[in-house]
Amino acid sequence: MAVRTRFAELMLPVLLVMVSLLQVLTLRFVDPPFSAFMAERQLSTWAHGEWSAGVAYDWVDLDRMAPSLPLALVAAEDQTFETHNGFDFKAIEKARLSNARGRKVRGASTISQQVAKNLFLWSGRSWVRKGFEA
């Protein structure tokens, strides 16, 4: 029985990674019908009794956008996008030091982390969410 339990414990992380990869690979070819962020907003709206309000969005293909728009969005959100591999460790350290001093809480999410959060996870600040984001 202990062998089965240990096998299940080892397979759970593998299964979670495989599910995550499957989602990402699917979204490479299919526009997501909604994101976790959109679902959270809709549920919040319903919780406040606003049943007719909905999330409005329109997907726009890249070839229908101005060529400078994607670059402008990346530049506005993540100036070091081309120099990191998904995590900006210098910004994370700066935020950690600033937050440890008791200053206004600041984050250090890259655009990759923001997409992961908005598409698959929930809003709010927690180490658990950051772990899933990674």
Short mmCIF file of N, CA, C and O in Angstrom, two decimals:
data_model
loop_
_atom_site.label_atom_id
_atom_site.label_comp_id
_atom_site.label_asym_id
_atom_site.label_seq_id
_atom_site.Cartn_x
_atom_site.Cartn_y
_atom_site.Cartn_z
N MET A 1 0.82 -1.20 0.00
CA MET A 1 0.00 0.00 0.00
C MET A 1 0.86 1.27 0.00
O MET A 1 0.54 2.24 -0.65
N ALA A 2 1.98 1.24 0.74
CA ALA A 2 2.86 2.40 0.81
C ALA A 2 3.49 2.70 -0.54
O ALA A 2 3.72 3.87 -0.88
N VAL A 3 3.75 1.66 -1.33
CA VAL A 3 4.34 1.86 -2.66
C VAL A 3 3.36 2.59 -3.56
O VAL A 3 3.73 3.51 -4.29
N ARG A 4 2.08 2.20 -3.50
CA ARG A 4 1.06 2.89 -4.31
C ARG A 4 0.92 4.35 -3.92
O ARG A 4 0.80 5.22 -4.76
N THR A 5 0.92 4.62 -2.62
CA THR A 5 0.80 5.99 -2.13
C THR A 5 1.98 6.82 -2.61
O THR A 5 1.81 7.94 -3.08
N ARG A 6 3.18 6.28 -2.51
CA ARG A 6 4.38 7.00 -2.94
C ARG A 6 4.34 7.26 -4.44
O ARG A 6 4.69 8.33 -4.90
N PHE A 7 3.88 6.27 -5.21
CA PHE A 7 3.76 6.43 -6.66
C PHE A 7 2.77 7.54 -6.99
O PHE A 7 3.04 8.39 -7.84
N ALA A 8 1.63 7.56 -6.29
CA ALA A 8 0.62 8.60 -6.52
C ALA A 8 1.18 9.98 -6.17
O ALA A 8 0.93 10.95 -6.89
N GLU A 9 1.96 10.07 -5.09
CA GLU A 9 2.56 11.34 -4.71
C GLU A 9 3.55 11.82 -5.78
O GLU A 9 3.64 13.02 -6.04
N LEU A 10 4.26 10.91 -6.37
CA LEU A 10 5.23 11.29 -7.41
C LEU A 10 4.54 11.64 -8.73
O LEU A 10 5.02 12.48 -9.49
N MET A 11 3.43 11.00 -9.00
CA MET A 11 2.74 11.22 -10.27
C MET A 11 1.90 12.50 -10.27
O MET A 11 1.65 13.06 -11.34
N LEU A 12 1.47 12.98 -9.11
CA LEU A 12 0.64 14.18 -9.06
C LEU A 12 1.33 15.39 -9.70
O LEU A 12 0.74 16.04 -10.56
N PRO A 13 2.57 15.71 -9.35
CA PRO A 13 3.24 16.84 -10.01
C PRO A 13 3.38 16.63 -11.52
O PRO A 13 3.22 17.56 -12.31
N VAL A 14 3.69 15.40 -11.93
CA VAL A 14 3.81 15.10 -13.36
C VAL A 14 2.48 15.33 -14.05
O VAL A 14 2.43 15.95 -15.13
N LEU A 15 1.40 14.88 -13.44
CA LEU A 15 0.06 15.07 -14.01
C LEU A 15 -0.28 16.56 -14.12
O LEU A 15 -0.80 17.00 -15.15
N LEU A 16 0.02 17.33 -13.08
CA LEU A 16 -0.26 18.77 -13.11
C LEU A 16 0.52 19.47 -14.21
O LEU A 16 -0.02 20.34 -14.91
N VAL A 17 1.78 19.10 -14.39
CA VAL A 17 2.59 19.70 -15.46
C VAL A 17 2.02 19.31 -16.82
O VAL A 17 1.92 20.15 -17.73
N MET A 18 1.62 18.06 -16.97
CA MET A 18 1.07 17.61 -18.26
C MET A 18 -0.24 18.33 -18.58
O MET A 18 -0.46 18.73 -19.73
N VAL A 19 -1.10 18.54 -17.59
CA VAL A 19 -2.35 19.26 -17.81
C VAL A 19 -2.05 20.70 -18.21
O VAL A 19 -2.66 21.24 -19.15
N SER A 20 -1.09 21.32 -17.54
CA SER A 20 -0.70 22.69 -17.88
C SER A 20 -0.17 22.77 -19.31
O SER A 20 -0.55 23.66 -20.08
N LEU A 21 0.71 21.84 -19.67
CA LEU A 21 1.26 21.84 -21.03
C LEU A 21 0.17 21.63 -22.07
O LEU A 21 0.18 22.27 -23.13
N LEU A 22 -0.77 20.75 -21.79
CA LEU A 22 -1.87 20.51 -22.72
C LEU A 22 -2.71 21.77 -22.92
O LEU A 22 -3.08 22.11 -24.05
N GLN A 23 -2.96 22.49 -21.84
CA GLN A 23 -3.71 23.75 -21.96
C GLN A 23 -2.96 24.75 -22.83
O GLN A 23 -3.53 25.37 -23.73
N VAL A 24 -1.67 24.91 -22.56
CA VAL A 24 -0.88 25.88 -23.31
C VAL A 24 -0.78 25.49 -24.78
O VAL A 24 -0.94 26.32 -25.67
N LEU A 25 -0.55 24.21 -25.05
CA LEU A 25 -0.47 23.75 -26.45
C LEU A 25 -1.80 23.95 -27.17
O LEU A 25 -1.81 24.35 -28.34
N THR A 26 -2.89 23.69 -26.50
CA THR A 26 -4.21 23.91 -27.11
C THR A 26 -4.41 25.38 -27.44
O THR A 26 -4.86 25.73 -28.53
N LEU A 27 -4.03 26.26 -26.50
CA LEU A 27 -4.23 27.69 -26.71
C LEU A 27 -3.26 28.27 -27.73
O LEU A 27 -3.42 29.42 -28.15
N ARG A 28 -2.29 27.48 -28.16
CA ARG A 28 -1.42 27.91 -29.26
C ARG A 28 -2.21 28.03 -30.56
O ARG A 28 -1.90 28.82 -31.41
N PHE A 29 -3.26 27.20 -30.67
CA PHE A 29 -4.03 27.13 -31.91
C PHE A 29 -5.48 27.59 -31.76
O PHE A 29 -6.14 27.84 -32.76
N VAL A 30 -5.98 27.70 -30.55
CA VAL A 30 -7.38 28.05 -30.31
C VAL A 30 -7.44 29.26 -29.38
O VAL A 30 -6.81 29.26 -28.32
N ASP A 31 -8.18 30.28 -29.77
CA ASP A 31 -8.38 31.43 -28.88
C ASP A 31 -9.16 30.97 -27.67
O ASP A 31 -10.18 30.27 -27.80
N PRO A 32 -8.74 31.35 -26.47
CA PRO A 32 -9.48 30.92 -25.28
C PRO A 32 -10.87 31.55 -25.26
O PRO A 32 -11.01 32.74 -25.54
N PRO A 33 -11.89 30.76 -24.92
CA PRO A 33 -13.25 31.32 -24.87
C PRO A 33 -13.41 32.29 -23.71
O PRO A 33 -14.24 33.19 -23.75
N PHE A 34 -12.61 32.13 -22.67
CA PHE A 34 -12.59 33.04 -21.53
C PHE A 34 -11.31 32.77 -20.75
O PHE A 34 -10.63 31.78 -20.97
N SER A 35 -10.99 33.68 -19.85
CA SER A 35 -9.81 33.50 -19.01
C SER A 35 -10.26 33.39 -17.56
O SER A 35 -11.40 33.72 -17.22
N ALA A 36 -9.36 32.97 -16.69
CA ALA A 36 -9.68 32.89 -15.27
C ALA A 36 -10.03 34.28 -14.74
O ALA A 36 -10.93 34.45 -13.93
N PHE A 37 -9.33 35.30 -15.21
CA PHE A 37 -9.59 36.68 -14.82
C PHE A 37 -11.01 37.09 -15.22
O PHE A 37 -11.74 37.69 -14.43
N MET A 38 -11.41 36.74 -16.44
CA MET A 38 -12.76 37.07 -16.90
C MET A 38 -13.82 36.32 -16.09
O MET A 38 -14.86 36.90 -15.73
N ALA A 39 -13.55 35.06 -15.80
CA ALA A 39 -14.50 34.25 -15.01
C ALA A 39 -14.65 34.83 -13.61
O ALA A 39 -15.76 34.95 -13.08
N GLU A 40 -13.53 35.24 -13.01
CA GLU A 40 -13.58 35.83 -11.67
C GLU A 40 -14.39 37.12 -11.67
O GLU A 40 -15.21 37.36 -10.78
N ARG A 41 -14.18 37.96 -12.68
CA ARG A 41 -14.94 39.21 -12.78
C ARG A 41 -16.44 38.94 -12.96
O ARG A 41 -17.28 39.60 -12.36
N GLN A 42 -16.77 37.95 -13.81
CA GLN A 42 -18.17 37.62 -14.05
C GLN A 42 -18.84 37.10 -12.77
O GLN A 42 -19.94 37.51 -12.44
N LEU A 43 -18.16 36.22 -12.06
CA LEU A 43 -18.70 35.68 -10.81
C LEU A 43 -18.89 36.79 -9.78
O LEU A 43 -19.90 36.81 -9.05
N SER A 44 -17.95 37.72 -9.71
CA SER A 44 -18.06 38.85 -8.79
C SER A 44 -19.28 39.72 -9.15
O SER A 44 -20.01 40.17 -8.27
N THR A 45 -19.48 39.94 -10.44
CA THR A 45 -20.63 40.72 -10.90
C THR A 45 -21.93 40.04 -10.50
O THR A 45 -22.84 40.68 -9.97
N TRP A 46 -22.01 38.73 -10.72
CA TRP A 46 -23.20 37.99 -10.33
C TRP A 46 -23.40 38.01 -8.82
O TRP A 46 -24.53 38.09 -8.33
N ALA A 47 -22.30 37.93 -8.06
CA ALA A 47 -22.40 37.95 -6.60
C ALA A 47 -22.98 39.26 -6.08
O ALA A 47 -23.60 39.30 -5.03
N HIS A 48 -22.80 40.31 -6.85
CA HIS A 48 -23.36 41.61 -6.49
C HIS A 48 -24.76 41.83 -7.08
O HIS A 48 -25.27 42.95 -7.08
N GLY A 49 -25.33 40.78 -7.63
CA GLY A 49 -26.70 40.84 -8.13
C GLY A 49 -26.87 41.46 -9.50
O GLY A 49 -27.98 41.76 -9.91
N GLU A 50 -25.81 41.66 -10.22
CA GLU A 50 -25.89 42.23 -11.56
C GLU A 50 -25.89 41.09 -12.58
O GLU A 50 -24.86 40.70 -13.09
N TRP A 51 -27.07 40.57 -12.86
CA TRP A 51 -27.19 39.37 -13.69
C TRP A 51 -27.05 39.65 -15.18
O TRP A 51 -26.64 38.78 -15.94
N SER A 52 -27.37 40.86 -15.62
CA SER A 52 -27.35 41.13 -17.06
C SER A 52 -25.98 41.59 -17.56
O SER A 52 -25.71 41.56 -18.75
N ALA A 53 -25.12 42.01 -16.64
CA ALA A 53 -23.80 42.50 -17.04
C ALA A 53 -22.92 41.32 -17.43
O ALA A 53 -22.93 40.28 -16.80
N GLY A 54 -22.16 41.50 -18.49
CA GLY A 54 -21.26 40.45 -18.94
C GLY A 54 -19.91 41.02 -19.31
O GLY A 54 -19.75 42.23 -19.46
N VAL A 55 -18.95 40.15 -19.45
CA VAL A 55 -17.61 40.56 -19.87
C VAL A 55 -17.63 40.73 -21.38
O VAL A 55 -18.03 39.82 -22.11
N ALA A 56 -17.24 41.90 -21.85
CA ALA A 56 -17.23 42.17 -23.29
C ALA A 56 -15.80 42.15 -23.80
O ALA A 56 -14.92 42.78 -23.23
N TYR A 57 -15.57 41.37 -24.83
CA TYR A 57 -14.25 41.32 -25.44
C TYR A 57 -14.39 40.83 -26.87
O TYR A 57 -15.36 40.18 -27.24
N ASP A 58 -13.42 41.19 -27.67
CA ASP A 58 -13.34 40.73 -29.05
C ASP A 58 -11.89 40.36 -29.33
O ASP A 58 -10.99 41.18 -29.15
N TRP A 59 -11.66 39.12 -29.77
CA TRP A 59 -10.32 38.73 -30.16
C TRP A 59 -9.98 39.40 -31.48
O TRP A 59 -10.81 39.49 -32.38
N VAL A 60 -8.77 39.88 -31.58
CA VAL A 60 -8.29 40.51 -32.80
C VAL A 60 -7.03 39.78 -33.23
O VAL A 60 -6.09 39.64 -32.46
N ASP A 61 -7.03 39.30 -34.46
CA ASP A 61 -5.85 38.60 -34.97
C ASP A 61 -4.68 39.56 -35.09
O ASP A 61 -4.85 40.76 -35.36
N LEU A 62 -3.50 39.02 -34.92
CA LEU A 62 -2.28 39.82 -34.94
C LEU A 62 -2.13 40.59 -36.25
O LEU A 62 -1.71 41.75 -36.25
N ASP A 63 -2.51 39.99 -37.36
CA ASP A 63 -2.36 40.67 -38.66
C ASP A 63 -3.35 41.82 -38.85
O ASP A 63 -3.22 42.60 -39.78
N ARG A 64 -4.32 41.97 -37.96
CA ARG A 64 -5.27 43.09 -38.03
C ARG A 64 -4.88 44.23 -37.10
O ARG A 64 -5.56 45.25 -37.04
N MET A 65 -3.77 44.05 -36.36
CA MET A 65 -3.30 45.09 -35.44
C MET A 65 -2.20 45.90 -36.12
O MET A 65 -1.52 45.42 -37.00
N ALA A 66 -2.03 47.10 -35.63
CA ALA A 66 -0.89 47.90 -36.07
C ALA A 66 0.38 47.15 -35.66
O ALA A 66 0.45 46.63 -34.55
N PRO A 67 1.37 47.08 -36.54
CA PRO A 67 2.58 46.31 -36.23
C PRO A 67 3.27 46.76 -34.94
O PRO A 67 3.91 45.97 -34.26
N SER A 68 3.13 48.02 -34.58
CA SER A 68 3.80 48.53 -33.38
C SER A 68 3.04 48.21 -32.09
O SER A 68 3.62 48.33 -31.00
N LEU A 69 1.78 47.80 -32.18
CA LEU A 69 0.99 47.60 -30.97
C LEU A 69 1.53 46.48 -30.07
O LEU A 69 1.71 46.71 -28.86
N PRO A 70 1.80 45.27 -30.57
CA PRO A 70 2.33 44.24 -29.67
C PRO A 70 3.64 44.67 -28.99
O PRO A 70 3.82 44.44 -27.79
N LEU A 71 4.53 45.31 -29.74
CA LEU A 71 5.78 45.77 -29.16
C LEU A 71 5.53 46.84 -28.10
O LEU A 71 6.15 46.83 -27.03
N ALA A 72 4.60 47.74 -28.35
CA ALA A 72 4.26 48.79 -27.38
C ALA A 72 3.68 48.18 -26.10
O ALA A 72 4.01 48.62 -25.00
N LEU A 73 2.85 47.15 -26.24
CA LEU A 73 2.27 46.51 -25.06
C LEU A 73 3.34 45.82 -24.23
O LEU A 73 3.36 45.92 -23.01
N VAL A 74 4.24 45.11 -24.88
CA VAL A 74 5.32 44.44 -24.17
C VAL A 74 6.22 45.49 -23.50
O VAL A 74 6.58 45.35 -22.33
N ALA A 75 6.55 46.55 -24.21
CA ALA A 75 7.42 47.59 -23.66
C ALA A 75 6.77 48.27 -22.45
O ALA A 75 7.45 48.60 -21.48
N ALA A 76 5.46 48.46 -22.49
CA ALA A 76 4.77 49.12 -21.38
C ALA A 76 4.71 48.22 -20.14
O ALA A 76 4.73 48.71 -19.02
N GLU A 77 4.63 46.92 -20.33
CA GLU A 77 4.44 45.99 -19.22
C GLU A 77 5.72 45.34 -18.73
O GLU A 77 5.79 44.93 -17.57
N ASP A 78 6.72 45.19 -19.58
CA ASP A 78 7.89 44.38 -19.21
C ASP A 78 9.09 44.83 -20.03
O ASP A 78 9.41 44.24 -21.05
N GLN A 79 9.78 45.85 -19.53
CA GLN A 79 10.88 46.44 -20.28
C GLN A 79 12.06 45.48 -20.45
O GLN A 79 12.89 45.68 -21.33
N THR A 80 12.16 44.45 -19.64
CA THR A 80 13.29 43.53 -19.73
C THR A 80 12.88 42.20 -20.38
O THR A 80 13.58 41.20 -20.22
N PHE A 81 11.81 42.20 -21.13
CA PHE A 81 11.26 40.98 -21.72
C PHE A 81 12.29 40.17 -22.50
O PHE A 81 12.35 38.96 -22.40
N GLU A 82 13.12 40.86 -23.26
CA GLU A 82 14.08 40.15 -24.11
C GLU A 82 15.31 39.65 -23.36
O GLU A 82 16.09 38.88 -23.90
N THR A 83 15.47 40.06 -22.11
CA THR A 83 16.69 39.68 -21.40
C THR A 83 16.46 38.66 -20.28
O THR A 83 17.40 38.28 -19.60
N HIS A 84 15.21 38.24 -20.06
CA HIS A 84 14.96 37.23 -19.03
C HIS A 84 14.23 36.04 -19.64
O HIS A 84 13.76 36.10 -20.76
N ASN A 85 14.18 34.97 -18.89
CA ASN A 85 13.51 33.75 -19.36
C ASN A 85 12.20 33.51 -18.61
O ASN A 85 11.92 32.40 -18.19
N GLY A 86 11.42 34.55 -18.45
CA GLY A 86 10.14 34.42 -17.77
C GLY A 86 10.12 35.00 -16.37
O GLY A 86 9.07 35.31 -15.85
N PHE A 87 11.29 35.13 -15.76
CA PHE A 87 11.40 35.69 -14.41
C PHE A 87 12.48 36.75 -14.41
O PHE A 87 13.61 36.50 -14.83
N ASP A 88 12.16 37.93 -13.91
CA ASP A 88 13.14 39.01 -13.80
C ASP A 88 13.65 39.01 -12.35
O ASP A 88 13.07 39.64 -11.47
N PHE A 89 14.73 38.26 -12.12
CA PHE A 89 15.22 38.07 -10.76
C PHE A 89 15.71 39.37 -10.12
O PHE A 89 15.60 39.53 -8.91
N LYS A 90 16.22 40.30 -10.90
CA LYS A 90 16.64 41.59 -10.34
C LYS A 90 15.42 42.35 -9.82
O LYS A 90 15.44 42.91 -8.73
N ALA A 91 14.34 42.37 -10.59
CA ALA A 91 13.11 43.06 -10.17
C ALA A 91 12.49 42.36 -8.96
O ALA A 91 11.96 43.02 -8.06
N ILE A 92 12.56 41.03 -8.94
CA ILE A 92 12.02 40.28 -7.80
C ILE A 92 12.79 40.64 -6.53
O ILE A 92 12.18 40.88 -5.47
N GLU A 93 14.09 40.72 -6.62
CA GLU A 93 14.90 41.08 -5.46
C GLU A 93 14.62 42.51 -5.01
O GLU A 93 14.50 42.79 -3.81
N LYS A 94 14.49 43.44 -5.95
CA LYS A 94 14.15 44.83 -5.61
C LYS A 94 12.81 44.89 -4.89
O LYS A 94 12.65 45.60 -3.89
N ALA A 95 11.83 44.18 -5.41
CA ALA A 95 10.50 44.17 -4.80
C ALA A 95 10.56 43.55 -3.41
O ALA A 95 9.94 44.05 -2.46
N ARG A 96 11.32 42.46 -3.26
CA ARG A 96 11.44 41.80 -1.95
C ARG A 96 12.04 42.75 -0.92
O ARG A 96 11.53 42.89 0.20
N LEU A 97 13.11 43.46 -1.30
CA LEU A 97 13.74 44.40 -0.38
C LEU A 97 12.81 45.56 -0.04
O LEU A 97 12.70 45.97 1.12
N SER A 98 12.14 46.10 -1.05
CA SER A 98 11.20 47.20 -0.83
C SER A 98 10.06 46.78 0.08
O SER A 98 9.69 47.50 1.01
N ASN A 99 9.53 45.60 -0.16
CA ASN A 99 8.41 45.11 0.65
C ASN A 99 8.86 44.80 2.08
O ASN A 99 8.10 45.01 3.03
N ALA A 100 10.11 44.33 2.25
CA ALA A 100 10.63 44.03 3.58
C ALA A 100 10.79 45.30 4.41
O ALA A 100 10.70 45.26 5.64
N ARG A 101 11.02 46.43 3.75
CA ARG A 101 11.16 47.71 4.45
C ARG A 101 9.81 48.30 4.85
O ARG A 101 9.76 49.36 5.45
N GLY A 102 8.73 47.63 4.45
CA GLY A 102 7.40 48.11 4.83
C GLY A 102 6.84 49.17 3.92
O GLY A 102 5.87 49.83 4.24
N ARG A 103 7.46 49.35 2.79
CA ARG A 103 6.95 50.32 1.83
C ARG A 103 5.71 49.77 1.14
O ARG A 103 5.31 48.63 1.37
N LYS A 104 5.13 50.58 0.28
CA LYS A 104 3.99 50.12 -0.50
C LYS A 104 4.36 48.82 -1.21
O LYS A 104 5.42 48.73 -1.84
N VAL A 105 3.50 47.81 -1.09
CA VAL A 105 3.79 46.51 -1.67
C VAL A 105 3.89 46.65 -3.18
O VAL A 105 3.02 47.24 -3.82
N ARG A 106 4.97 46.14 -3.72
CA ARG A 106 5.17 46.18 -5.17
C ARG A 106 5.44 44.78 -5.67
O ARG A 106 5.97 43.94 -4.95
N GLY A 107 5.06 44.54 -6.88
CA GLY A 107 5.29 43.24 -7.49
C GLY A 107 6.44 43.30 -8.47
O GLY A 107 7.03 44.35 -8.68
N ALA A 108 6.74 42.15 -9.05
CA ALA A 108 7.83 42.08 -10.02
C ALA A 108 7.49 41.07 -11.11
O ALA A 108 8.35 40.40 -11.64
N SER A 109 6.20 40.98 -11.44
CA SER A 109 5.79 40.00 -12.43
C SER A 109 6.18 40.44 -13.83
O SER A 109 6.01 41.59 -14.21
N THR A 110 6.68 39.48 -14.59
CA THR A 110 6.96 39.72 -15.99
C THR A 110 5.66 39.56 -16.78
O THR A 110 4.65 39.10 -16.24
N ILE A 111 5.68 39.92 -18.03
CA ILE A 111 4.49 39.78 -18.85
C ILE A 111 4.09 38.30 -18.97
O ILE A 111 2.91 37.96 -18.99
N SER A 112 5.08 37.41 -18.99
CA SER A 112 4.79 35.97 -19.04
C SER A 112 4.03 35.53 -17.79
O SER A 112 3.06 34.77 -17.88
N GLN A 113 4.46 36.01 -16.64
CA GLN A 113 3.78 35.67 -15.40
C GLN A 113 2.37 36.27 -15.37
O GLN A 113 1.43 35.63 -14.87
N GLN A 114 2.22 37.49 -15.88
CA GLN A 114 0.90 38.13 -15.89
C GLN A 114 -0.08 37.35 -16.78
O GLN A 114 -1.25 37.18 -16.43
N VAL A 115 0.40 36.87 -17.91
CA VAL A 115 -0.46 36.08 -18.81
C VAL A 115 -0.88 34.79 -18.12
O VAL A 115 -2.05 34.41 -18.15
N ALA A 116 0.08 34.11 -17.48
CA ALA A 116 -0.24 32.87 -16.77
C ALA A 116 -1.30 33.13 -15.71
O ALA A 116 -2.28 32.38 -15.59
N LYS A 117 -1.13 34.20 -14.95
CA LYS A 117 -2.09 34.53 -13.89
C LYS A 117 -3.46 34.84 -14.48
O LYS A 117 -4.47 34.29 -14.05
N ASN A 118 -3.50 35.73 -15.45
CA ASN A 118 -4.79 36.17 -15.99
C ASN A 118 -5.52 35.09 -16.75
O ASN A 118 -6.75 35.05 -16.75
N LEU A 119 -4.79 34.19 -17.38
CA LEU A 119 -5.44 33.17 -18.20
C LEU A 119 -5.85 31.95 -17.38
O LEU A 119 -6.93 31.40 -17.58
N PHE A 120 -5.00 31.52 -16.44
CA PHE A 120 -5.23 30.26 -15.76
C PHE A 120 -5.51 30.36 -14.26
O PHE A 120 -6.04 29.42 -13.68
N LEU A 121 -5.12 31.45 -13.61
CA LEU A 121 -5.15 31.49 -12.15
C LEU A 121 -6.08 32.57 -11.62
O LEU A 121 -6.87 33.12 -12.36
N TRP A 122 -5.99 32.87 -10.37
CA TRP A 122 -6.85 33.85 -9.72
C TRP A 122 -6.03 35.09 -9.40
O TRP A 122 -4.81 35.06 -9.35
N SER A 123 -6.74 36.20 -9.15
CA SER A 123 -6.03 37.42 -8.76
C SER A 123 -5.76 37.35 -7.26
O SER A 123 -6.20 36.43 -6.59
N GLY A 124 -5.08 38.32 -6.76
CA GLY A 124 -4.72 38.30 -5.35
C GLY A 124 -3.26 37.94 -5.20
O GLY A 124 -2.63 37.43 -6.12
N ARG A 125 -2.73 38.24 -4.03
CA ARG A 125 -1.31 38.02 -3.80
C ARG A 125 -1.12 36.89 -2.80
O ARG A 125 -1.63 36.96 -1.68
N SER A 126 -0.43 35.85 -3.23
CA SER A 126 -0.09 34.76 -2.33
C SER A 126 1.08 33.98 -2.92
O SER A 126 1.28 33.96 -4.14
N TRP A 127 1.84 33.34 -2.05
CA TRP A 127 2.97 32.54 -2.49
C TRP A 127 2.47 31.30 -3.22
O TRP A 127 3.14 30.80 -4.12
N VAL A 128 1.29 30.82 -2.85
CA VAL A 128 0.72 29.64 -3.52
C VAL A 128 0.45 29.97 -4.98
O VAL A 128 0.84 29.23 -5.89
N ARG A 129 -0.21 31.12 -5.23
CA ARG A 129 -0.48 31.52 -6.61
C ARG A 129 0.82 31.74 -7.38
O ARG A 129 0.94 31.35 -8.54
N LYS A 130 1.80 32.36 -6.72
CA LYS A 130 3.10 32.58 -7.38
C LYS A 130 3.74 31.24 -7.78
O LYS A 130 4.36 31.13 -8.82
N GLY A 131 3.60 30.24 -6.93
CA GLY A 131 4.14 28.93 -7.24
C GLY A 131 3.48 28.32 -8.47
O GLY A 131 4.14 27.81 -9.37
N PHE A 132 2.14 28.41 -8.54
CA PHE A 132 1.44 27.91 -9.71
C PHE A 132 1.80 28.73 -10.94
O PHE A 132 1.93 28.21 -12.04
N GLU A 133 1.96 30.03 -10.76
CA GLU A 133 2.34 30.92 -11.85
C GLU A 133 3.68 30.50 -12.46
O GLU A 133 3.86 30.50 -13.67
N ALA A 134 4.61 30.13 -11.60
CA ALA A 134 5.93 29.69 -12.06
C ALA A 134 5.80 28.44 -12.90
O ALA A 134 6.45 28.25 -13.90
#
